[in-house]
CSV table of C-alpha atoms in Angstrom, one decimal:
chain,number,residue,atom,x,y,z
Y,1,MET,CA,109.1,66.1,97.6
Y,2,LYS,CA,110.9,69.4,97.5
Y,3,SER,CA,110.3,71.5,100.6
Y,4,ILE,CA,108.3,74.8,100.2
Y,5,PHE,CA,110.0,76.2,103.2
Y,6,ASP,CA,113.5,77.5,103.9
Y,7,ALA,CA,113.9,75.0,106.8
Y,8,LYS,CA,117.3,76.3,108.0
Y,9,LEU,CA,116.6,78.0,111.3
Y,10,ALA,CA,119.0,80.8,112.2
Y,11,SER,CA,119.2,79.8,115.9
Y,12,PRO,CA,116.2,82.0,116.9
Y,13,SER,CA,115.7,82.6,120.6
Y,14,ARG,CA,112.5,80.6,120.3
Y,15,LEU,CA,112.3,77.8,117.8
Y,16,ALA,CA,108.6,78.4,117.2
Y,17,ASP,CA,109.4,81.9,116.1
Y,18,GLY,CA,111.8,80.7,113.5
Y,19,VAL,CA,109.4,78.1,112.1
Y,20,SER,CA,106.5,80.7,111.9
Y,21,ASP,CA,108.8,83.2,110.2
Y,22,ALA,CA,109.8,80.6,107.6
Y,23,ILE,CA,106.2,79.6,106.9
Y,24,ALA,CA,105.1,83.3,106.8
Y,25,ALA,CA,107.8,83.9,104.2
Y,26,ALA,CA,106.4,81.1,102.0
Y,27,LEU,CA,103.0,82.7,102.4
Y,28,PHE,CA,104.1,86.2,101.5
Y,29,ASP,CA,106.2,85.3,98.5
Y,30,GLY,CA,103.5,83.0,97.0
Y,31,ARG,CA,104.9,79.6,97.5
Y,32,ILE,CA,101.7,78.8,99.3
Y,33,SER,CA,98.5,80.3,97.7
Y,34,PRO,CA,95.4,81.5,99.6
Y,35,GLY,CA,93.2,78.5,100.4
Y,36,GLU,CA,96.1,76.0,99.8
Y,37,PRO,CA,96.7,73.5,102.7
Y,38,LEU,CA,99.9,73.6,104.6
Y,39,PRO,CA,101.7,70.3,105.3
Y,40,PRO,CA,100.6,68.5,108.4
Y,41,GLU,CA,102.1,69.3,111.8
Y,42,GLY,CA,104.3,66.2,111.7
Y,43,VAL,CA,105.7,67.1,108.3
Y,44,ILE,CA,106.5,70.6,109.4
Y,45,ALA,CA,108.2,69.3,112.5
Y,46,ARG,CA,110.3,66.9,110.5
Y,47,GLU,CA,111.3,69.5,107.9
Y,48,PHE,CA,112.5,71.9,110.5
Y,49,GLY,CA,114.0,69.3,112.9
Y,50,VAL,CA,111.7,70.4,115.8
Y,51,SER,CA,109.1,68.7,117.9
Y,52,LYS,CA,105.4,68.6,117.1
Y,53,PRO,CA,104.6,70.9,120.0
Y,54,ILE,CA,107.0,73.5,118.5
Y,55,ALA,CA,105.4,73.1,115.1
Y,56,ARG,CA,101.9,73.5,116.7
Y,57,GLU,CA,103.0,76.7,118.5
Y,58,ALA,CA,104.3,78.1,115.2
Y,59,LEU,CA,100.9,77.4,113.6
Y,60,ARG,CA,99.1,79.0,116.5
Y,61,GLN,CA,101.2,82.2,116.0
Y,62,LEU,CA,100.3,82.3,112.3
Y,63,THR,CA,96.6,81.7,113.1
Y,64,ALA,CA,96.7,84.6,115.7
Y,65,ALA,CA,98.3,86.8,113.0
Y,66,GLY,CA,95.5,86.0,110.6
Y,67,LEU,CA,97.8,84.4,108.0
Y,68,ILE,CA,96.3,80.9,108.2
Y,69,PHE,CA,93.1,79.3,109.5
Y,70,THR,CA,92.6,76.0,111.1
Y,71,GLN,CA,89.7,73.6,111.9
Y,72,GLN,CA,89.7,70.8,114.4
Y,73,GLY,CA,91.0,67.7,112.8
Y,74,LYS,CA,92.0,69.3,109.5
Y,75,VAL,CA,95.2,70.7,108.1
Y,76,ALA,CA,95.8,74.5,108.3
Y,77,ARG,CA,95.2,76.5,105.2
Y,78,ALA,CA,96.7,79.8,104.0
Y,79,LYS,CA,94.6,82.9,104.1
Y,80,ALA,CA,94.7,85.8,101.7
Y,81,LEU,CA,96.7,88.8,103.1
Y,82,SER,CA,94.3,91.2,104.6
Y,83,GLY,CA,93.9,94.0,107.2
Y,84,GLU,CA,91.4,91.9,109.3
Y,85,PRO,CA,93.7,91.6,112.4
Y,86,MET,CA,94.5,95.3,112.5
Y,87,GLU,CA,90.8,96.1,111.9
Y,88,ARG,CA,89.9,94.2,115.1
Y,89,ILE,CA,92.6,96.0,117.1
Y,90,TYR,CA,91.7,99.4,115.8
Y,91,GLY,CA,88.0,98.6,116.5
Y,92,TYR,CA,88.7,97.8,120.1
Y,93,ALA,CA,90.8,101.0,120.4
Y,94,VAL,CA,88.3,103.5,118.9
Y,95,ARG,CA,85.4,102.0,120.9
Y,96,SER,CA,87.3,102.3,124.1
Y,97,SER,CA,87.3,106.1,124.4
Y,98,LEU,CA,86.8,109.3,122.4
Y,99,LYS,CA,90.5,110.1,122.9
Y,100,ARG,CA,91.5,106.8,121.1
Y,101,LEU,CA,89.0,107.6,118.3
Y,102,GLN,CA,90.5,111.1,117.8
Y,103,GLU,CA,94.0,109.6,117.8
Y,104,ALA,CA,92.9,107.0,115.2
Y,105,ASN,CA,91.4,109.7,113.0
Y,106,GLU,CA,94.6,111.7,113.3
Y,107,MET,CA,96.5,108.5,112.2
Y,108,ARG,CA,94.3,108.3,109.1
Y,109,ARG,CA,95.0,111.9,108.2
Y,110,VAL,CA,98.8,111.3,108.3
Y,111,ILE,CA,98.7,108.0,106.5
Y,112,GLU,CA,96.2,108.9,103.8
Y,113,ALA,CA,97.9,112.1,102.8
Y,114,GLY,CA,100.9,110.0,101.7
Y,115,ILE,CA,98.6,107.4,100.1
Y,116,ALA,CA,96.9,110.1,98.0
Y,117,ARG,CA,100.2,111.3,96.6
Y,118,LEU,CA,101.3,107.8,95.6
Y,119,ALA,CA,97.9,107.0,94.2
Y,120,ALA,CA,98.1,110.1,92.0
Y,121,GLU,CA,101.5,109.1,90.8
Y,122,ARG,CA,100.6,105.4,90.0
Y,123,ARG,CA,96.9,105.4,89.3
Y,124,ALA,CA,96.5,101.6,89.3
Y,125,PRO,CA,93.3,100.9,87.3
Y,126,GLU,CA,91.7,98.5,89.8
Y,127,GLY,CA,91.9,101.2,92.5
Y,128,LEU,CA,90.5,104.0,90.2
Y,129,LYS,CA,87.6,101.7,89.4
Y,130,ALA,CA,86.9,101.1,93.1
Y,131,MET,CA,87.0,104.8,93.9
Y,132,LYS,CA,84.6,105.6,91.0
Y,133,GLN,CA,82.2,102.9,92.3
Y,134,GLY,CA,82.4,104.3,95.8
Y,135,LEU,CA,81.4,107.7,94.5
Y,136,GLU,CA,78.4,106.2,92.6
Y,137,ASP,CA,77.4,104.3,95.7
Y,138,MET,CA,77.5,107.5,97.8
Y,139,HIS,CA,75.0,109.1,95.5
Y,140,THR,CA,72.6,106.2,95.8
Y,141,SER,CA,73.0,106.1,99.6
Y,142,LEU,CA,72.1,109.6,100.6
Y,143,ARG,CA,70.5,109.7,104.1
Y,144,ASP,CA,71.3,106.0,104.4
Y,145,PRO,CA,74.1,106.0,107.0
Y,146,SER,CA,74.9,102.3,106.6
Y,147,GLY,CA,75.1,102.3,102.8
Y,148,PHE,CA,77.0,105.6,102.8
Y,149,THR,CA,79.6,104.2,105.2
Y,150,GLU,CA,80.2,101.2,103.0
Y,151,ALA,CA,80.5,103.5,99.9
Y,152,ASP,CA,83.0,105.6,101.8
Y,153,ILE,CA,85.0,102.6,102.9
Y,154,LEU,CA,85.1,101.4,99.3
Y,155,PHE,CA,86.3,104.7,98.1
Y,156,HIS,CA,89.2,104.9,100.5
Y,157,LEU,CA,90.1,101.2,99.9
Y,158,GLY,CA,90.2,102.1,96.2
Y,159,LEU,CA,92.5,105.0,97.0
Y,160,ALA,CA,94.9,102.5,98.6
Y,161,MET,CA,94.6,100.1,95.7
Y,162,ALA,CA,95.4,102.9,93.3
Y,163,THR,CA,98.9,102.9,94.7
Y,164,GLY,CA,99.5,99.4,93.5
Y,165,ASN,CA,101.0,98.6,96.9
Y,166,ALA,CA,99.6,95.5,98.6
Y,167,MET,CA,100.8,96.5,102.1
Y,168,ILE,CA,99.1,99.9,101.8
Y,169,ARG,CA,95.9,98.1,100.8
Y,170,VAL,CA,96.2,95.9,103.9
Y,171,GLN,CA,96.7,99.0,106.1
Y,172,MET,CA,93.6,100.7,104.7
Y,173,GLU,CA,91.6,97.5,105.3
Y,174,GLY,CA,92.8,97.7,108.9
Y,175,MET,CA,91.4,101.2,109.2
Y,176,ARG,CA,87.9,100.2,108.2
Y,177,SER,CA,86.8,100.0,111.8
Y,178,VAL,CA,88.0,103.6,112.3
Y,179,GLN,CA,85.9,104.8,109.3
Y,180,ARG,CA,82.8,103.0,110.6
Y,181,GLU,CA,83.1,104.5,114.1
Y,182,VAL,CA,83.5,108.0,112.7
Y,183,SER,CA,80.6,107.4,110.3
Y,184,GLU,CA,78.4,106.4,113.3
Y,185,LEU,CA,79.3,109.7,114.9
Y,186,PHE,CA,78.2,111.6,111.8
Y,187,SER,CA,74.9,109.7,111.7
Y,188,ARG,CA,74.1,111.0,115.2
Y,189,ARG,CA,74.1,114.6,113.9
Y,190,ALA,CA,70.3,115.1,113.8
Y,191,ASN,CA,70.8,118.4,111.9
Y,192,ARG,CA,72.7,116.9,109.0
Y,193,THR,CA,71.2,118.2,105.8
Y,194,ASP,CA,71.2,117.0,102.2
Y,195,ALA,CA,73.7,119.7,101.5
Y,196,ASP,CA,76.0,118.2,104.1
Y,197,TRP,CA,75.7,114.8,102.5
Y,198,ARG,CA,76.4,116.2,99.1
Y,199,ALA,CA,79.4,118.3,100.4
Y,200,THR,CA,80.9,115.0,101.6
Y,201,ILE,CA,80.5,113.5,98.2
Y,202,GLU,CA,82.0,116.5,96.5
Y,203,ARG,CA,85.1,116.4,98.7
Y,204,HIS,CA,85.6,112.7,97.7
Y,205,ARG,CA,85.1,113.6,94.0
Y,206,SER,CA,87.7,116.4,94.2
Y,207,ILE,CA,90.2,113.8,95.6
Y,208,TYR,CA,89.3,111.4,92.8
Y,209,ASP,CA,89.7,114.1,90.1
Y,210,ALA,CA,93.1,115.1,91.5
Y,211,ILE,CA,94.3,111.5,91.4
Y,212,MET,CA,92.9,111.0,87.9
Y,213,ALA,CA,94.8,114.1,86.8
Y,214,GLY,CA,98.0,112.7,88.3
Y,215,ASP,CA,98.5,115.8,90.4
Y,216,THR,CA,100.2,114.6,93.6
Y,217,ASP,CA,100.3,118.0,95.4
Y,218,LEU,CA,96.6,118.6,94.7
Y,219,ALA,CA,95.6,115.1,95.7
Y,220,GLU,CA,97.3,115.6,99.1
Y,221,ASP,CA,95.8,119.0,99.6
Y,222,ARG,CA,92.3,117.8,98.8
Y,223,ILE,CA,92.5,114.8,101.2
Y,224,ARG,CA,93.8,117.1,103.9
Y,225,ALA,CA,90.9,119.5,103.2
Y,226,HIS,CA,88.5,116.5,103.5
Y,227,PHE,CA,89.9,115.6,106.9
Y,228,ASP,CA,89.7,119.2,108.1
Y,229,ALA,CA,86.0,119.3,107.3
Y,230,ALA,CA,85.4,115.9,108.7
Y,231,ASP,CA,87.2,116.8,112.0
Y,232,ILE,CA,85.0,119.8,112.6
Y,233,ALA,CA,81.9,117.7,112.3
Y,234,SER,CA,83.2,114.7,114.3
Y,235,LEU,CA,84.5,117.0,117.1
Y,236,GLU,CA,81.1,118.6,117.3
Y,237,VAL,CA,79.5,115.3,118.0
Y,238,ALA,CA,82.3,114.1,120.2
Y,239,ASP,CA,82.0,117.2,122.4
Y,240,LYS,CA,78.3,116.5,122.9
Y,241,LEU,CA,79.0,112.8,123.7
Y,242,ALA,CA,81.7,113.8,126.2
Y,243,GLY,CA,79.2,116.2,127.9
Y,244,GLY,CA,76.5,113.5,128.1
Y,245,GLU,CA,74.2,115.3,125.7
Y,246,ALA,CA,74.0,112.5,123.1
């Protein structure tokens, strides 16, 4: 049977790193599809000319990276590429302190400005459809913080998908925990009115309209304006939390 891996190791400092790199390459370029089983440990060890413990360590690395999943007594299987590992890391970070949360929101601003430009340039249909669905879900989730948060996450995921870039989609998936944490801050604003909720929807609609129009400059301007407005509200709540008032 022909090997699905490039089993020629380039003398890495650690053999397990070389094995995991070669398996990861097979996952990323589609030689192994999501859900498909990997060869057993023994087969992997034999193909790469390494010991079973080295093959086992390589599989552990890939599991930790979220690229495969394993069950006791069963062969490892490939996972679809997703931002789940980053989402966990960002989640720990933003829940650790207000400073980390503010830094994460700043990161989103920087990243999404560029994403909006590329989305307006490419306008991949799948992403535009997700953005439109996110807007519709926002309208049906007024004053429902949980539902509104999921609609917001869908909209921004659609923004990433509209670029047609799988790695950008993964990055946006990773930032979902940041979005959820910011949304929880918003929900703690007891004075948030229907007008506030609708203003948030309109900011998202203006981003969608700019992207649909293919206007890269306007798309970037509107997403920056959205973050400016969101920062004012989130900092208002953050100041209260820091002062022990909430």
